[in-house]
mmCIF file of C-alpha atoms and ligand atoms in Angstrom:
data_model
loop_
_atom_site.group_PDB
_atom_site.id
_atom_site.type_symbol
_atom_site.label_atom_id
_atom_site.label_comp_id
_atom_site.label_asym_id
_atom_site.label_seq_id
_atom_site.Cartn_x
_atom_site.Cartn_y
_atom_site.Cartn_z
ATOM 1 C CA UNK A 1 106.235 -3.283 146.129
ATOM 2 C CA UNK A 2 103.246 -2.865 145.379
ATOM 3 C CA UNK A 3 100.875 -1.949 141.857
ATOM 4 C CA UNK A 4 98.209 0.866 144.036
ATOM 5 C CA UNK A 5 94.494 1.860 141.676
ATOM 6 C CA UNK A 6 95.753 4.641 143.023
ATOM 7 C CA UNK A 7 94.955 7.915 140.315
ATOM 8 C CA UNK A 8 96.115 11.653 140.910
ATOM 9 C CA UNK A 9 94.905 14.563 138.977
ATOM 10 C CA UNK A 10 98.657 16.406 137.987
ATOM 11 C CA UNK A 11 99.205 19.105 135.865
ATOM 12 C CA UNK A 12 102.664 18.524 134.812
ATOM 13 C CA UNK A 13 103.412 16.963 131.299
ATOM 14 C CA UNK A 14 103.844 13.375 130.968
ATOM 15 C CA UNK A 15 106.054 12.408 129.475
ATOM 16 C CA UNK A 16 107.766 8.570 129.755
ATOM 17 C CA UNK A 17 111.139 9.194 132.113
ATOM 18 C CA UNK A 18 109.678 11.868 133.981
ATOM 19 C CA UNK A 19 110.020 13.084 137.105
ATOM 20 C CA UNK A 20 106.547 14.332 138.397
ATOM 21 C CA UNK A 21 107.123 16.576 141.812
ATOM 22 C CA UNK A 22 102.839 16.565 143.769
ATOM 23 C CA UNK A 23 101.316 18.789 145.843
ATOM 24 C CA UNK A 24 101.904 19.253 149.498
ATOM 25 C CA UNK A 25 98.311 17.805 150.062
ATOM 26 C CA UNK A 26 98.587 15.029 147.186
ATOM 27 C CA UNK A 27 102.088 13.804 149.533
ATOM 28 C CA UNK A 28 100.817 13.337 152.744
ATOM 29 C CA UNK A 29 97.996 10.855 150.418
ATOM 30 C CA UNK A 30 100.202 8.370 149.393
ATOM 31 C CA UNK A 31 102.664 8.682 152.898
ATOM 32 C CA UNK A 32 100.475 8.935 155.406
ATOM 33 C CA UNK A 33 97.116 7.464 154.280
ATOM 34 C CA UNK A 34 98.111 5.236 151.797
ATOM 35 C CA UNK A 35 101.367 4.498 153.407
ATOM 36 C CA UNK A 36 102.657 4.703 150.107
ATOM 37 C CA UNK A 37 106.977 3.672 149.852
ATOM 38 C CA UNK A 38 108.965 4.067 147.499
ATOM 39 C CA UNK A 39 108.952 1.594 144.468
ATOM 40 C CA UNK A 40 105.036 1.326 145.066
ATOM 41 C CA UNK A 41 103.042 1.567 141.607
ATOM 42 C CA UNK A 42 99.994 4.026 140.628
ATOM 43 C CA UNK A 43 97.956 6.546 138.116
ATOM 44 C CA UNK A 44 98.135 9.441 137.170
ATOM 45 C CA UNK A 45 97.044 12.047 134.276
ATOM 46 C CA UNK A 46 96.231 15.466 133.943
ATOM 47 C CA UNK A 47 93.558 16.306 131.374
ATOM 48 C CA UNK A 48 95.964 16.387 128.175
ATOM 49 C CA UNK A 49 98.449 13.712 128.025
ATOM 50 C CA UNK A 50 96.549 10.879 128.858
ATOM 51 C CA UNK A 51 96.480 8.427 131.927
ATOM 52 C CA UNK A 52 99.804 6.825 133.138
ATOM 53 C CA UNK A 53 101.535 4.735 134.879
ATOM 54 C CA UNK A 54 103.905 6.005 137.590
ATOM 55 C CA UNK A 55 106.060 4.583 140.881
ATOM 56 C CA UNK A 56 106.625 6.286 143.770
ATOM 57 C CA UNK A 57 110.787 7.547 143.235
ATOM 58 C CA UNK A 58 111.279 9.563 146.559
ATOM 59 C CA UNK A 59 108.496 9.761 149.940
ATOM 60 C CA UNK A 60 109.871 12.629 152.358
ATOM 61 C CA UNK A 61 108.873 15.479 154.947
ATOM 62 C CA UNK A 62 111.244 17.671 151.636
ATOM 63 C CA UNK A 63 109.325 16.022 148.399
ATOM 64 C CA UNK A 64 107.506 13.328 147.218
ATOM 65 C CA UNK A 65 108.583 12.647 143.490
ATOM 66 C CA UNK A 66 106.830 10.010 140.648
ATOM 67 C CA UNK A 67 109.218 8.373 137.913
ATOM 68 C CA UNK A 68 106.359 8.334 135.107
ATOM 69 C CA UNK A 69 106.806 4.372 133.130
ATOM 70 C CA UNK A 70 103.972 3.627 130.378
ATOM 71 C CA UNK A 71 100.798 5.141 129.667
ATOM 72 C CA UNK A 72 97.846 3.150 130.329
ATOM 73 C CA UNK A 73 95.472 4.380 128.807
ATOM 74 C CA UNK A 74 95.300 7.712 125.300
ATOM 75 C CA UNK A 75 93.848 10.486 126.433
ATOM 76 C CA UNK A 76 90.423 10.756 125.050
ATOM 77 C CA UNK A 77 87.840 13.399 124.146
ATOM 78 C CA UNK A 78 85.341 13.917 126.613
ATOM 79 C CA UNK A 79 81.402 13.972 125.635
ATOM 80 C CA UNK A 80 81.256 17.651 124.235
ATOM 81 C CA UNK A 81 77.974 18.146 127.188
ATOM 82 C CA UNK A 82 77.910 21.028 129.445
ATOM 83 C CA UNK A 83 75.737 21.261 132.397
ATOM 84 C CA UNK A 84 74.151 24.607 133.541
ATOM 85 C CA UNK A 85 72.745 25.045 137.309
ATOM 86 C CA UNK A 86 71.272 27.006 138.653
ATOM 87 C CA UNK A 87 73.246 28.254 142.113
ATOM 88 C CA UNK A 88 72.332 25.922 144.900
ATOM 89 C CA UNK A 89 73.210 25.777 148.700
ATOM 90 C CA UNK A 90 76.738 24.798 149.424
ATOM 91 C CA UNK A 91 75.925 21.321 150.049
ATOM 92 C CA UNK A 92 73.838 20.808 147.290
ATOM 93 C CA UNK A 93 75.603 23.025 144.318
ATOM 94 C CA UNK A 94 79.378 20.841 145.859
ATOM 95 C CA UNK A 95 76.600 17.248 145.739
ATOM 96 C CA UNK A 96 75.859 18.836 141.700
ATOM 97 C CA UNK A 97 79.186 19.298 140.559
ATOM 98 C CA UNK A 98 80.616 15.799 141.750
ATOM 99 C CA UNK A 99 77.686 13.739 139.834
ATOM 100 C CA UNK A 100 78.264 15.984 137.226
ATOM 101 C CA UNK A 101 81.154 15.563 137.001
ATOM 102 C CA UNK A 102 81.052 11.682 137.343
ATOM 103 C CA UNK A 103 78.232 11.091 134.067
ATOM 104 C CA UNK A 104 81.594 13.486 132.246
ATOM 105 C CA UNK A 105 80.449 16.615 131.366
ATOM 106 C CA UNK A 106 83.402 18.916 130.117
ATOM 107 C CA UNK A 107 82.147 21.981 131.080
ATOM 108 C CA UNK A 108 80.036 23.155 134.484
ATOM 109 C CA UNK A 109 78.263 26.277 134.668
ATOM 110 C CA UNK A 110 76.850 28.066 138.287
ATOM 111 C CA UNK A 111 73.809 30.291 137.252
ATOM 112 C CA UNK A 112 73.034 32.531 138.727
ATOM 113 C CA UNK A 113 68.527 33.149 138.671
ATOM 114 C CA UNK A 114 65.576 34.871 140.211
ATOM 115 C CA UNK A 115 64.956 32.484 142.652
ATOM 116 C CA UNK A 116 68.997 32.070 142.642
ATOM 117 C CA UNK A 117 69.676 30.763 146.087
ATOM 118 C CA UNK A 118 73.802 33.163 146.752
ATOM 119 C CA UNK A 119 75.626 34.424 143.431
ATOM 120 C CA UNK A 120 79.179 32.918 143.360
ATOM 121 C CA UNK A 121 81.130 30.071 145.285
ATOM 122 C CA UNK A 122 84.300 28.799 145.539
ATOM 123 C CA UNK A 123 85.646 28.217 142.430
ATOM 124 C CA UNK A 124 88.778 26.211 144.261
ATOM 125 C CA UNK A 125 86.810 24.279 145.994
ATOM 126 C CA UNK A 126 85.281 22.993 143.680
ATOM 127 C CA UNK A 127 87.576 22.502 140.974
ATOM 128 C CA UNK A 128 89.218 20.167 144.178
ATOM 129 C CA UNK A 129 85.257 17.946 144.675
ATOM 130 C CA UNK A 130 85.879 17.965 141.021
ATOM 131 C CA UNK A 131 89.161 16.748 139.973
ATOM 132 C CA UNK A 132 88.797 13.990 143.791
ATOM 133 C CA UNK A 133 85.251 12.539 141.246
ATOM 134 C CA UNK A 134 87.602 12.794 138.547
ATOM 135 C CA UNK A 135 89.802 10.731 140.244
ATOM 136 C CA UNK A 136 87.389 8.054 141.325
ATOM 137 C CA UNK A 137 85.438 7.331 138.335
ATOM 138 C CA UNK A 138 88.491 7.337 136.542
ATOM 139 C CA UNK A 139 88.549 9.966 133.946
ATOM 140 C CA UNK A 140 91.047 10.827 132.295
ATOM 141 C CA UNK A 141 89.720 15.189 132.236
ATOM 142 C CA UNK A 142 88.426 17.530 134.755
ATOM 143 C CA UNK A 143 85.466 19.228 133.686
ATOM 144 C CA UNK A 144 86.744 23.252 133.150
ATOM 145 C CA UNK A 145 84.307 24.989 135.938
ATOM 146 C CA UNK A 146 83.433 28.669 135.103
ATOM 147 C CA UNK A 147 82.235 31.989 137.713
ATOM 148 C CA UNK A 148 78.204 31.283 138.302
ATOM 149 C CA UNK A 149 77.017 34.102 135.587
ATOM 150 C CA UNK A 150 73.458 35.394 135.060
ATOM 151 C CA UNK A 151 71.000 33.498 133.013
ATOM 152 C CA UNK A 152 69.885 36.595 130.349
ATOM 153 C CA UNK A 153 74.600 36.820 130.553
ATOM 154 C CA UNK A 154 74.082 33.089 129.604
ATOM 155 C CA UNK A 155 71.422 33.077 126.913
ATOM 156 C CA UNK A 156 73.141 36.602 125.664
ATOM 157 C CA UNK A 157 76.592 34.656 125.010
ATOM 158 C CA UNK A 158 74.806 31.274 124.333
ATOM 159 C CA UNK A 159 78.113 29.101 121.811
ATOM 160 C CA UNK A 160 76.169 29.005 117.277
ATOM 161 C CA UNK A 161 75.357 25.242 117.340
ATOM 162 C CA UNK A 162 75.486 24.449 120.780
ATOM 163 C CA UNK A 163 71.807 22.535 121.762
ATOM 164 C CA UNK A 164 69.570 24.161 124.800
ATOM 165 C CA UNK A 165 67.928 22.065 126.611
ATOM 166 C CA UNK A 166 66.040 23.577 129.209
ATOM 167 C CA UNK A 167 64.696 21.023 132.248
ATOM 168 C CA UNK A 168 60.855 22.592 132.325
ATOM 169 C CA UNK A 169 58.986 21.280 135.500
ATOM 170 C CA UNK A 170 55.906 22.720 133.880
ATOM 171 C CA UNK A 171 54.415 19.560 131.918
ATOM 172 C CA UNK A 172 53.683 21.444 128.805
ATOM 173 C CA UNK A 173 57.370 20.354 127.998
ATOM 174 C CA UNK A 174 57.748 16.938 125.347
ATOM 175 C CA UNK A 175 60.091 14.246 127.582
ATOM 176 C CA UNK A 176 63.353 14.403 126.889
ATOM 177 C CA UNK A 177 64.239 13.483 123.420
ATOM 178 C CA UNK A 178 68.704 14.286 123.723
ATOM 179 C CA UNK A 179 69.876 14.212 120.024
ATOM 180 C CA UNK A 180 73.827 13.543 120.198
ATOM 181 C CA UNK A 181 76.463 17.084 121.497
ATOM 182 C CA UNK A 182 77.286 19.480 121.342
ATOM 183 C CA UNK A 183 74.455 19.792 123.766
ATOM 184 C CA UNK A 184 73.891 21.493 127.444
ATOM 185 C CA UNK A 185 71.184 20.462 130.214
ATOM 186 C CA UNK A 186 69.926 23.607 132.508
ATOM 187 C CA UNK A 187 68.159 22.921 135.030
ATOM 188 C CA UNK A 188 66.625 25.674 137.637
ATOM 189 C CA UNK A 189 66.416 26.407 141.527
ATOM 190 C CA UNK A 190 64.338 24.856 143.497
ATOM 191 C CA UNK A 191 62.216 27.766 143.208
ATOM 192 C CA UNK A 192 62.107 27.053 139.745
ATOM 193 C CA UNK A 193 62.263 29.546 137.170
ATOM 194 C CA UNK A 194 59.675 32.428 137.378
ATOM 195 C CA UNK A 195 57.450 32.647 133.701
ATOM 196 C CA UNK A 196 59.488 35.529 132.017
ATOM 197 C CA UNK A 197 62.318 33.599 132.514
ATOM 198 C CA UNK A 198 60.909 30.763 130.465
ATOM 199 C CA UNK A 199 59.425 32.622 127.709
ATOM 200 C CA UNK A 200 62.969 34.709 127.687
ATOM 201 C CA UNK A 201 64.820 31.099 127.162
ATOM 202 C CA UNK A 202 62.379 29.766 125.279
ATOM 203 C CA UNK A 203 62.858 31.959 122.316
ATOM 204 C CA UNK A 204 66.617 31.564 121.433
ATOM 205 C CA UNK A 205 66.282 29.757 118.410
ATOM 206 C CA UNK A 206 68.627 26.465 120.000
ATOM 207 C CA UNK A 207 66.967 26.149 123.172
ATOM 208 C CA UNK A 208 64.288 23.149 123.734
ATOM 209 C CA UNK A 209 62.137 23.102 126.667
ATOM 210 C CA UNK A 210 62.147 19.398 128.291
ATOM 211 C CA UNK A 211 60.316 16.964 131.037
ATOM 212 C CA UNK A 212 62.011 15.182 133.171
ATOM 213 C CA UNK A 213 59.004 12.866 133.674
ATOM 214 C CA UNK A 214 56.157 13.243 135.780
ATOM 215 C CA UNK A 215 57.148 14.247 138.954
ATOM 216 C CA UNK A 216 59.079 17.781 140.167
ATOM 217 C CA UNK A 217 62.399 16.527 141.301
ATOM 218 C CA UNK A 218 65.031 18.881 142.631
ATOM 219 C CA UNK A 219 66.759 20.359 141.405
ATOM 220 C CA UNK A 220 70.372 18.650 142.292
ATOM 221 C CA UNK A 221 68.310 14.786 141.183
ATOM 222 C CA UNK A 222 66.756 17.118 137.765
ATOM 223 C CA UNK A 223 70.617 17.342 137.154
ATOM 224 C CA UNK A 224 71.742 14.480 137.462
ATOM 225 C CA UNK A 225 68.681 12.714 136.053
ATOM 226 C CA UNK A 226 69.277 15.347 132.983
ATOM 227 C CA UNK A 227 72.216 14.220 132.992
ATOM 228 C CA UNK A 228 72.156 10.965 132.480
ATOM 229 C CA UNK A 229 69.775 11.045 129.952
ATOM 230 C CA UNK A 230 71.811 13.459 127.943
ATOM 231 C CA UNK A 231 75.145 11.178 128.045
ATOM 232 C CA UNK A 232 73.684 8.453 126.681
ATOM 233 C CA UNK A 233 72.279 9.903 124.024
ATOM 234 C CA UNK A 234 76.657 10.917 122.778
ATOM 235 C CA UNK A 235 77.155 8.021 120.380
ATOM 236 C CA UNK A 236 80.878 9.131 121.622
ATOM 237 C CA UNK A 237 80.192 7.308 124.819
HETATM 238 N N1 SAM B 301 59.192 25.592 140.724
HETATM 239 C C1 SAM B 301 59.647 24.455 141.563
HETATM 240 C C2 SAM B 301 58.496 24.385 142.382
HETATM 241 O O1 SAM B 301 58.220 24.705 143.322
HETATM 242 O O2 SAM B 301 56.933 23.763 141.793
HETATM 243 C C3 SAM B 301 60.228 23.336 141.124
HETATM 244 C C4 SAM B 301 61.111 24.234 141.243
HETATM 245 S S1 SAM B 301 62.113 22.177 139.723
HETATM 246 C C5 SAM B 301 62.491 21.496 142.638
HETATM 247 C C6 SAM B 301 63.949 22.560 140.497
HETATM 248 C C7 SAM B 301 64.038 22.883 138.246
HETATM 249 O O3 SAM B 301 64.429 20.965 138.370
HETATM 250 C C8 SAM B 301 63.150 23.066 137.814
HETATM 251 O O4 SAM B 301 63.232 24.640 137.187
HETATM 252 C C9 SAM B 301 63.147 22.029 136.577
HETATM 253 O O5 SAM B 301 64.509 23.608 135.856
HETATM 254 C C10 SAM B 301 63.710 20.712 137.847
HETATM 255 N N2 SAM B 301 62.597 20.222 137.038
HETATM 256 C C11 SAM B 301 61.670 19.357 138.181
HETATM 257 N N3 SAM B 301 61.651 18.628 137.530
HETATM 258 C C12 SAM B 301 61.128 18.830 136.408
HETATM 259 C C13 SAM B 301 60.962 17.937 135.840
HETATM 260 N N4 SAM B 301 59.964 16.556 135.761
HETATM 261 N N5 SAM B 301 60.748 18.116 134.203
HETATM 262 C C14 SAM B 301 61.550 18.767 133.865
HETATM 263 N N6 SAM B 301 61.892 19.836 135.185
HETATM 264 C C15 SAM B 301 62.337 19.674 136.824
#
């Protein structure tokens, strides 16, 4: 019997002594990839009840179940930081979702702008990428990922009290100085925001246009660099 550092995200409620079934994919991963046997232990989390140590009860074709033992980490809130990013090509969108999850955002909102490449995403696949990143970086929750919205809709429905930092590569913007959450970072598409879009967004009272430095970063780099700065400003971190 071994105590592994495997972490699995499960949907079920977590309570002492509960038997938790895992998905077929997770069962295959535990049995065939990680070669776990009955009696081995791992960690599970569900985004609500904290992280728990669990013992493999049964491993098999029919069903793989985990018996919950005790809490190893109580649930703690994620930083109240959102990433809104103009949709990129598939691989880059996947990478942005993975890195934003690792960095700790609570919400990921893909956005459709004038120069965006594509207007839809496979949300299930992005959620699977976020779950795997959350399992790997030892988060206790998986960020919410919403369906893409048009930029004008995003701004029109922007929530009260949440600062919105717009990454603006034009050198007129001040170097990013983020204040604590609730906050969000908005990053443009590979081709950049249009002047009209930046003017339109800039008029919103909660918007600050920020520079991430003198170099023109690729959109995915700007998202990662901007989030690292934004989350570093969060005292909860
Ligand atoms: N329009 C640009 C061009 O083609 O010259 C470049 C757009 S840049 C590749 C993609 C996005 O990354 C921008 O819309 C902006 O949101 C962000 N970005 C890139 N470099 C940045 C910087 N130095 N400061 C702030 N944002 C930046």
